[in-house]
Amino acid sequence: EEAARSRPPPLPAARSRRRPEGKVACGAGPGAMPGCGALCLGLLLPVLLGCGSAQPGGCPALCECSEPAKTVKCVNRNLTTVPRDLPPYVRSLFITGNPLTDLPAGAFPAQRLPDLASLNLSGNHLRAVEAGALALPALRQLDLSGNALVSFSPQAFGEGGRPLEELVLRGALRDHGVLLSLAALLQSGALRNLSRLELADNGLLLLPAGMFSALPALRQLDLSNNSLVGLRNVSFQGLGQLQSLNLSDNSLGVLWNSTLAQFRSLPALQHIILGHNTWVCDCAIEDLVAWLKESDQVESKEALTCAYPDKMLGKALLKINSSDLNCSVPIDLPSQLQTSYVFLGIVLALIGAIFLLVLYLNRKGIKKWMHNIRDACRDHMEGYHYRYEINADPRLTNLSSNSDV
């Protein structure tokens, strides 16, 4: 009996080690395996995370998301609107190659996307960017390249200053009205932190005056592959941090001394690119040649050559001498015309004064001469009147005939 009492009681049938396939009993209830709580948690965690990604704030259906990299990519997904369920953790967002045409106000809600710092919207079909469409508190980089914009609100970034540092608008400013809107935005001071501005491939002829006057932090300015014919109305004053200026592939014929003086006054400007421009090698280019020979700011300046006139075609600008140009001082045609007009006015005024003086000194003789002319005209008219009376009266006509006989 004592041996029977020392043996443990037999296990109940409900606790048999054989379980139905595909089922695992967990927890503290009947049929639970001892120590399997951690195993159940490991199996359930992926399911819970998967269910959470389908909730608002997860990854949109047509996008690819990486939470560790804080990146969302919606590339070539035929999107016509900005996805509304972007995850709040996103810092880099790519929405490119889509038929997206409009960015309305609140397209990127600031409250839902507080950490969005880099936004790439290139290669879409954007035509309008409305006020408040890009009012993101952490936005540092924006790329709108390759969009045919026709409307760009100066209040697109909302009210007040924004931390935007890089703005890329390559091939997006073909409409002149958009260029003026951008100039108004830059001049308002809303983007004072901007350090890189790219305006290449836009076919620009002229830039609005004072366009860069409120960009004290600007370091890189790209104006390449446009059709710029001059920079006289462009001011680079105040760009004390500017380090790189790309003016290649334009239609510049000359840089006037006023522009060259601005380049000299910018202490940080060390990289100026002037290649592939149509330099006109006449007397007006002498200042540019002298500046090139003394300056170290221009990259590959040895490759700059003349495009006009034909006799100077292909000649390196650094090898031009004053004797080649056949002039001693630069010719400023507008100033020369202005001087000619002033001189002509002075000459005409002097001639008029002399004429009036002669009339005044000969006033008595002129008066007598005019009286003589008046008397001669009166006698002549009286003779005509007398002959008319004779011809009109038949009696006087017969009398005149008889007297002649």
Short mmCIF file of C-alpha atoms in Angstrom, two decimals:
data_model
loop_
_atom_site.label_atom_id
_atom_site.label_comp_id
_atom_site.label_asym_id
_atom_site.label_seq_id
_atom_site.Cartn_x
_atom_site.Cartn_y
_atom_site.Cartn_z
CA GLU A 1 0.00 0.00 0.00
CA GLU A 2 2.87 2.37 0.85
CA ALA A 3 4.42 1.74 -2.62
CA ALA A 4 1.13 2.46 -4.32
CA ARG A 5 0.73 5.70 -2.41
CA SER A 6 4.25 6.91 -3.44
CA ARG A 7 3.50 6.60 -7.20
CA PRO A 8 1.99 9.71 -8.88
CA PRO A 9 -1.59 9.50 -10.01
CA PRO A 10 -2.21 8.68 -13.69
CA LEU A 11 -2.65 11.63 -16.11
CA PRO A 12 -6.20 12.41 -17.17
CA ALA A 13 -7.21 11.54 -20.67
CA ALA A 14 -7.76 15.25 -21.52
CA ARG A 15 -3.99 15.92 -21.02
CA SER A 16 -2.82 13.40 -23.56
CA ARG A 17 0.33 14.44 -25.51
CA ARG A 18 -1.41 13.80 -28.82
CA ARG A 19 -3.08 16.95 -30.18
CA PRO A 20 -5.02 17.61 -33.35
CA GLU A 21 -2.78 18.71 -36.22
CA GLY A 22 -2.57 22.43 -36.88
CA LYS A 23 -3.70 23.45 -33.35
CA VAL A 24 -1.59 24.61 -30.46
CA ALA A 25 -3.14 25.25 -27.08
CA CYS A 26 -1.66 28.28 -25.35
CA GLY A 27 -2.27 30.16 -22.18
CA ALA A 28 -3.27 28.94 -18.74
CA GLY A 29 -6.52 27.30 -19.63
CA PRO A 30 -7.23 23.61 -20.00
CA GLY A 31 -5.03 21.98 -22.62
CA ALA A 32 -2.32 24.64 -22.55
CA MET A 33 1.28 23.59 -23.02
CA PRO A 34 3.53 24.73 -20.23
CA GLY A 35 5.93 27.58 -21.34
CA CYS A 36 4.39 28.21 -24.73
CA GLY A 37 3.35 31.86 -24.03
CA ALA A 38 6.45 33.23 -25.72
CA LEU A 39 5.87 30.99 -28.73
CA CYS A 40 2.30 32.23 -29.14
CA LEU A 41 3.40 35.86 -28.87
CA GLY A 42 6.00 35.29 -31.59
CA LEU A 43 3.37 33.78 -33.87
CA LEU A 44 0.80 36.48 -33.26
CA LEU A 45 3.09 39.53 -33.59
CA PRO A 46 3.52 39.34 -37.38
CA VAL A 47 -0.23 38.92 -37.78
CA LEU A 48 -0.90 41.98 -35.64
CA LEU A 49 1.66 44.06 -37.56
CA GLY A 50 0.15 42.95 -40.84
CA CYS A 51 -3.30 43.96 -39.70
CA GLY A 52 -1.96 47.33 -38.54
CA SER A 53 -0.44 48.12 -41.97
CA ALA A 54 -3.85 47.91 -43.52
CA GLN A 55 -5.20 50.59 -41.20
CA PRO A 56 -5.02 54.33 -42.00
CA GLY A 57 -1.42 55.47 -41.67
CA GLY A 58 -0.07 52.30 -43.26
CA CYS A 59 1.38 51.92 -46.73
CA PRO A 60 -0.90 52.92 -49.64
CA ALA A 61 -1.87 50.07 -51.91
CA LEU A 62 -0.03 51.45 -54.98
CA CYS A 63 3.16 52.44 -53.16
CA GLU A 64 6.22 50.77 -51.68
CA CYS A 65 7.08 51.63 -48.09
CA SER A 66 10.13 51.08 -45.93
CA GLU A 67 9.63 52.07 -42.32
CA PRO A 68 13.29 51.50 -41.32
CA ALA A 69 14.39 53.86 -44.15
CA LYS A 70 11.42 56.22 -43.57
CA THR A 71 10.78 56.12 -47.32
CA VAL A 72 7.68 55.79 -49.51
CA LYS A 73 7.86 55.34 -53.30
CA CYS A 74 4.85 55.72 -55.62
CA VAL A 75 6.62 55.50 -58.99
CA ASN A 76 4.76 54.97 -62.28
CA ARG A 77 1.55 53.90 -60.52
CA ASN A 78 -0.93 55.88 -62.63
CA LEU A 79 -1.89 58.07 -59.68
CA THR A 80 -4.15 61.04 -60.37
CA THR A 81 -4.19 62.33 -56.78
CA VAL A 82 -1.81 62.28 -53.86
CA PRO A 83 -2.49 59.19 -51.67
CA ARG A 84 -4.40 60.14 -48.53
CA ASP A 85 -3.12 57.28 -46.35
CA LEU A 86 0.59 58.04 -46.38
CA PRO A 87 2.30 56.73 -43.22
CA PRO A 88 3.21 59.45 -40.69
CA TYR A 89 6.76 58.16 -40.32
CA VAL A 90 7.74 59.06 -43.91
CA ARG A 91 10.69 61.41 -44.38
CA SER A 92 11.46 60.80 -48.08
CA LEU A 93 8.51 60.62 -50.48
CA PHE A 94 8.78 59.86 -54.22
CA ILE A 95 5.67 60.40 -56.36
CA THR A 96 7.04 60.39 -59.92
CA GLY A 97 5.92 59.33 -63.38
CA ASN A 98 2.20 59.66 -62.68
CA PRO A 99 -0.62 61.55 -64.46
CA LEU A 100 -0.91 63.86 -61.47
CA THR A 101 -2.15 67.28 -62.68
CA ASP A 102 -2.98 69.39 -59.64
CA LEU A 103 -1.76 69.96 -56.10
CA PRO A 104 -4.64 71.51 -54.13
CA ALA A 105 -4.40 73.09 -50.72
CA GLY A 106 -3.67 70.46 -48.08
CA ALA A 107 -2.44 67.88 -50.58
CA PHE A 108 0.19 66.96 -47.98
CA PRO A 109 -1.41 67.46 -44.53
CA ALA A 110 1.13 68.94 -42.15
CA GLN A 111 -0.35 67.21 -39.10
CA ARG A 112 -0.18 63.76 -40.68
CA LEU A 113 3.28 64.28 -42.20
CA PRO A 114 5.26 66.20 -39.57
CA ASP A 115 8.64 64.68 -40.53
CA LEU A 116 8.45 64.81 -44.35
CA ALA A 117 11.78 66.40 -45.34
CA SER A 118 12.35 65.32 -48.97
CA LEU A 119 9.61 65.42 -51.62
CA ASN A 120 10.21 64.36 -55.24
CA LEU A 121 7.34 65.16 -57.64
CA SER A 122 9.34 65.12 -60.88
CA GLY A 123 8.12 63.65 -64.15
CA ASN A 124 4.41 64.01 -63.48
CA HIS A 125 1.90 66.13 -65.42
CA LEU A 126 1.54 68.86 -62.82
CA ARG A 127 0.03 72.09 -64.12
CA ALA A 128 -1.12 73.89 -60.98
CA VAL A 129 0.30 74.21 -57.47
CA GLU A 130 -2.24 76.00 -55.30
CA ALA A 131 -1.78 78.03 -52.14
CA GLY A 132 -0.99 75.87 -49.11
CA ALA A 133 -0.28 72.75 -51.18
CA LEU A 134 3.27 72.42 -49.82
CA ALA A 135 2.87 73.81 -46.31
CA LEU A 136 5.02 71.18 -44.62
CA PRO A 137 6.92 72.18 -41.46
CA ALA A 138 9.98 69.95 -42.04
CA LEU A 139 10.32 70.12 -45.84
CA ARG A 140 13.97 70.62 -46.84
CA GLN A 141 14.15 69.33 -50.43
CA LEU A 142 11.59 69.73 -53.24
CA ASP A 143 11.92 68.53 -56.85
CA LEU A 144 9.30 69.63 -59.39
CA SER A 145 11.38 68.94 -62.51
CA GLY A 146 9.75 67.83 -65.75
CA ASN A 147 6.29 69.27 -65.01
CA ALA A 148 4.59 71.70 -67.43
CA LEU A 149 3.50 74.17 -64.76
CA VAL A 150 1.10 76.93 -65.80
CA SER A 151 0.13 78.10 -62.31
CA PHE A 152 2.30 78.33 -59.20
CA SER A 153 0.93 80.20 -56.22
CA PRO A 154 3.41 82.45 -54.35
CA GLN A 155 1.68 81.10 -51.19
CA ALA A 156 2.25 77.45 -52.13
CA PHE A 157 4.39 76.97 -49.01
CA GLY A 158 1.88 78.67 -46.74
CA GLU A 159 2.33 81.77 -44.64
CA GLY A 160 5.60 82.73 -43.00
CA GLY A 161 9.10 81.42 -43.58
CA ARG A 162 9.81 77.81 -44.49
CA PRO A 163 12.94 75.69 -43.90
CA LEU A 164 13.23 74.66 -47.57
CA GLU A 165 16.90 74.36 -48.56
CA GLU A 166 16.84 72.84 -52.07
CA LEU A 167 14.41 73.69 -54.87
CA VAL A 168 14.77 71.97 -58.26
CA LEU A 169 12.66 73.30 -61.14
CA ARG A 170 14.46 71.86 -64.15
CA GLY A 171 12.19 72.15 -67.19
CA ALA A 172 9.20 73.35 -65.15
CA LEU A 173 9.15 77.12 -65.93
CA ARG A 174 8.22 77.24 -69.60
CA ASP A 175 5.30 79.55 -68.82
CA HIS A 176 6.30 83.19 -68.21
CA GLY A 177 3.54 83.66 -65.65
CA VAL A 178 4.99 80.83 -63.54
CA LEU A 179 8.40 82.51 -63.67
CA LEU A 180 6.90 85.76 -62.37
CA SER A 181 5.09 83.86 -59.59
CA LEU A 182 8.34 82.18 -58.58
CA ALA A 183 10.11 85.55 -58.55
CA ALA A 184 7.40 86.95 -56.28
CA LEU A 185 7.77 83.96 -53.97
CA LEU A 186 11.55 84.33 -53.74
CA GLN A 187 11.37 88.10 -53.24
CA SER A 188 8.84 87.72 -50.41
CA GLY A 189 11.53 86.22 -48.15
CA ALA A 190 9.55 83.03 -47.48
CA LEU A 191 12.51 80.89 -48.64
CA ARG A 192 15.39 82.70 -46.96
CA ASN A 193 16.98 79.36 -46.00
CA LEU A 194 17.26 78.23 -49.63
CA SER A 195 20.83 77.09 -50.37
CA ARG A 196 20.36 75.42 -53.78
CA LEU A 197 18.20 76.66 -56.65
CA GLU A 198 18.11 74.89 -60.01
CA LEU A 199 16.38 76.64 -62.94
CA ALA A 200 18.03 74.81 -65.84
CA ASP A 201 16.34 73.66 -69.09
CA ASN A 202 13.59 76.29 -69.03
CA GLY A 203 14.32 78.32 -72.19
CA LEU A 204 14.58 81.55 -70.17
CA LEU A 205 15.43 84.71 -72.16
CA LEU A 206 15.52 87.24 -69.33
CA LEU A 207 15.15 87.01 -65.56
CA PRO A 208 12.91 89.32 -63.50
CA ALA A 209 14.83 92.15 -61.86
CA GLY A 210 15.78 91.50 -58.24
CA MET A 211 14.71 87.86 -58.40
CA PHE A 212 17.49 86.68 -56.04
CA SER A 213 17.56 89.68 -53.71
CA ALA A 214 16.04 87.83 -50.70
CA LEU A 215 18.17 84.66 -50.75
CA PRO A 216 21.07 85.36 -48.37
CA ALA A 217 21.80 81.63 -47.79
CA LEU A 218 21.98 80.66 -51.48
CA ARG A 219 25.12 78.67 -52.31
CA GLN A 220 24.37 76.99 -55.65
CA LEU A 221 22.54 78.63 -58.56
CA ASP A 222 22.05 76.68 -61.80
CA LEU A 223 20.85 78.68 -64.84
CA SER A 224 22.33 76.38 -67.48
CA ASN A 225 20.74 75.31 -70.78
CA ASN A 226 18.49 78.34 -71.12
CA SER A 227 18.43 81.15 -73.71
CA LEU A 228 19.70 84.00 -71.56
CA VAL A 229 20.94 86.88 -73.73
CA GLY A 230 22.11 89.17 -70.93
CA LEU A 231 22.39 89.69 -67.19
CA ARG A 232 22.10 93.47 -66.98
CA ASN A 233 18.85 93.40 -65.01
CA VAL A 234 20.03 90.54 -62.76
CA SER A 235 21.48 91.53 -59.40
CA PHE A 236 23.73 89.18 -57.46
CA GLN A 237 24.17 91.65 -54.62
CA GLY A 238 23.44 90.16 -51.22
CA LEU A 239 24.39 86.61 -52.24
CA GLY A 240 27.37 86.55 -49.89
CA GLN A 241 27.21 82.74 -49.54
CA LEU A 242 27.04 81.98 -53.28
CA GLN A 243 29.72 79.44 -54.18
CA SER A 244 28.68 78.04 -57.58
CA LEU A 245 27.03 79.78 -60.57
CA ASN A 246 26.30 77.79 -63.74
CA LEU A 247 25.61 79.94 -66.84
CA SER A 248 26.64 77.41 -69.48
CA ASP A 249 24.64 76.62 -72.65
CA ASN A 250 22.98 80.03 -72.95
CA SER A 251 23.04 82.83 -75.54
CA LEU A 252 25.29 85.28 -73.68
CA GLY A 253 27.22 87.53 -76.04
CA VAL A 254 29.00 89.66 -73.45
CA LEU A 255 29.15 90.28 -69.71
CA TRP A 256 29.17 93.99 -68.93
CA ASN A 257 31.49 95.57 -66.41
CA SER A 258 28.64 96.08 -63.91
CA THR A 259 28.06 92.30 -63.78
CA LEU A 260 31.77 91.55 -63.54
CA ALA A 261 32.05 93.96 -60.61
CA GLN A 262 29.35 91.97 -58.79
CA PHE A 263 31.27 88.74 -59.36
CA ARG A 264 34.39 90.35 -57.90
CA SER A 265 32.46 91.46 -54.81
CA LEU A 266 31.25 87.95 -53.86
CA PRO A 267 33.95 86.44 -51.65
CA ALA A 268 32.61 82.85 -51.64
CA LEU A 269 32.01 82.62 -55.42
CA GLN A 270 34.70 80.25 -56.68
CA HIS A 271 32.99 78.28 -59.44
CA ILE A 272 31.53 80.12 -62.46
CA ILE A 273 30.71 78.04 -65.54
CA LEU A 274 30.43 80.01 -68.82
CA GLY A 275 30.92 77.34 -71.49
CA HIS A 276 28.87 77.03 -74.69
CA ASN A 277 27.77 80.66 -75.03
CA THR A 278 27.72 82.79 -78.20
CA TRP A 279 30.44 85.30 -77.30
CA VAL A 280 30.58 88.33 -79.61
CA CYS A 281 34.22 89.38 -79.89
CA ASP A 282 34.02 93.10 -80.63
CA CYS A 283 35.04 96.14 -78.60
CA ALA A 284 32.37 95.44 -75.96
CA ILE A 285 34.04 92.20 -74.87
CA GLU A 286 37.33 93.81 -73.81
CA ASP A 287 36.28 94.06 -70.13
CA LEU A 288 35.28 90.39 -70.08
CA VAL A 289 38.61 89.34 -71.59
CA ALA A 290 40.54 91.37 -69.02
CA TRP A 291 38.50 89.85 -66.18
CA LEU A 292 39.05 86.31 -67.46
CA LYS A 293 42.81 86.84 -67.55
CA GLU A 294 42.96 88.02 -63.94
CA SER A 295 40.23 85.90 -62.31
CA ASP A 296 40.39 82.36 -60.93
CA GLN A 297 36.63 82.03 -60.56
CA VAL A 298 35.85 80.69 -64.05
CA GLU A 299 36.13 76.97 -64.67
CA SER A 300 37.70 75.83 -67.97
CA LYS A 301 38.09 79.42 -69.15
CA GLU A 302 40.68 78.28 -71.70
CA ALA A 303 37.88 76.62 -73.69
CA LEU A 304 35.82 79.82 -74.12
CA THR A 305 35.86 80.89 -77.79
CA CYS A 306 34.34 83.58 -80.02
CA ALA A 307 31.17 82.88 -81.99
CA TYR A 308 30.98 86.24 -83.87
CA PRO A 309 32.16 87.90 -86.07
CA ASP A 310 33.33 85.43 -88.69
CA LYS A 311 36.93 86.65 -88.62
CA MET A 312 37.11 85.84 -84.90
CA LEU A 313 35.22 82.54 -85.03
CA GLY A 314 36.84 79.90 -82.81
CA LYS A 315 39.46 82.23 -81.34
CA ALA A 316 40.05 81.70 -77.60
CA LEU A 317 38.93 84.62 -75.47
CA LEU A 318 42.12 84.45 -73.40
CA LYS A 319 44.21 85.02 -76.56
CA ILE A 320 42.40 88.18 -77.66
CA ASN A 321 44.41 91.40 -77.65
CA SER A 322 43.30 95.00 -78.03
CA SER A 323 44.81 95.08 -81.50
CA ASP A 324 42.52 92.21 -82.53
CA LEU A 325 39.48 94.24 -81.53
CA ASN A 326 40.75 97.48 -83.17
CA CYS A 327 39.44 99.71 -80.39
CA SER A 328 40.81 101.35 -77.28
CA VAL A 329 37.68 101.61 -75.15
CA PRO A 330 34.49 99.56 -75.03
CA ILE A 331 31.56 100.92 -76.93
CA ASP A 332 28.38 101.33 -75.01
CA LEU A 333 25.80 101.91 -77.77
CA PRO A 334 22.89 103.04 -75.55
CA SER A 335 25.09 105.61 -73.78
CA GLN A 336 26.47 106.79 -77.11
CA LEU A 337 22.98 107.32 -78.54
CA GLN A 338 21.92 109.20 -75.43
CA THR A 339 24.92 111.53 -75.74
CA SER A 340 24.11 112.16 -79.43
CA TYR A 341 20.52 113.14 -78.63
CA VAL A 342 21.65 115.59 -75.96
CA PHE A 343 24.19 117.18 -78.29
CA LEU A 344 21.59 117.51 -81.08
CA GLY A 345 19.17 119.23 -78.69
CA ILE A 346 21.82 121.72 -77.59
CA VAL A 347 22.69 122.57 -81.22
CA LEU A 348 19.05 123.12 -82.18
CA ALA A 349 18.46 125.32 -79.16
CA LEU A 350 21.52 127.43 -80.03
CA ILE A 351 20.37 127.88 -83.63
CA GLY A 352 16.93 128.97 -82.45
CA ALA A 353 18.40 131.50 -80.02
CA ILE A 354 20.63 133.00 -82.75
CA PHE A 355 17.67 133.29 -85.12
CA LEU A 356 15.56 135.12 -82.55
CA LEU A 357 18.46 137.47 -81.77
CA VAL A 358 18.88 138.39 -85.45
CA LEU A 359 15.16 139.12 -85.73
CA TYR A 360 15.28 141.34 -82.67
CA LEU A 361 18.28 143.36 -83.87
CA ASN A 362 16.72 143.95 -87.32
CA ARG A 363 13.18 144.59 -86.11
CA LYS A 364 13.01 148.14 -87.67
CA GLY A 365 14.33 147.07 -91.04
CA ILE A 366 12.05 144.06 -91.02
CA LYS A 367 9.08 146.29 -90.19
CA LYS A 368 9.91 148.71 -93.05
CA TRP A 369 10.43 145.81 -95.42
CA MET A 370 7.04 144.37 -94.47
CA HIS A 371 5.37 147.80 -95.06
CA ASN A 372 6.94 148.05 -98.52
CA ILE A 373 5.70 144.60 -99.37
CA ARG A 374 2.25 145.57 -98.16
CA ASP A 375 2.19 148.77 -100.32
CA ALA A 376 3.44 146.92 -103.37
CA CYS A 377 0.77 144.28 -102.93
CA ARG A 378 -1.91 146.95 -102.51
CA ASP A 379 -0.84 148.84 -105.70
CA HIS A 380 -0.77 145.62 -107.62
CA MET A 381 -4.25 144.68 -106.44
CA GLU A 382 -5.60 148.15 -107.33
CA GLY A 383 -4.26 147.73 -110.89
CA TYR A 384 -6.05 144.39 -111.18
CA HIS A 385 -9.22 145.99 -109.84
CA TYR A 386 -9.06 148.91 -112.36
CA ARG A 387 -8.64 146.56 -115.30
CA TYR A 388 -11.53 144.47 -114.06
CA GLU A 389 -13.84 147.52 -114.00
CA ILE A 390 -12.89 148.50 -117.54
CA ASN A 391 -13.49 145.01 -118.86
CA ALA A 392 -16.82 144.81 -117.08
CA ASP A 393 -18.28 148.14 -118.51
CA PRO A 394 -19.06 148.06 -122.30
CA ARG A 395 -18.92 151.84 -122.57
CA LEU A 396 -15.46 151.97 -121.10
CA THR A 397 -14.47 149.13 -123.38
CA ASN A 398 -15.60 151.07 -126.55
CA LEU A 399 -13.92 154.19 -125.26
CA SER A 400 -10.76 152.31 -124.74
CA SER A 401 -11.00 150.94 -128.33
CA ASN A 402 -11.64 154.39 -129.91
CA SER A 403 -8.82 155.96 -128.00
CA ASP A 404 -6.52 153.31 -129.24
CA VAL A 405 -7.47 154.14 -132.83
#
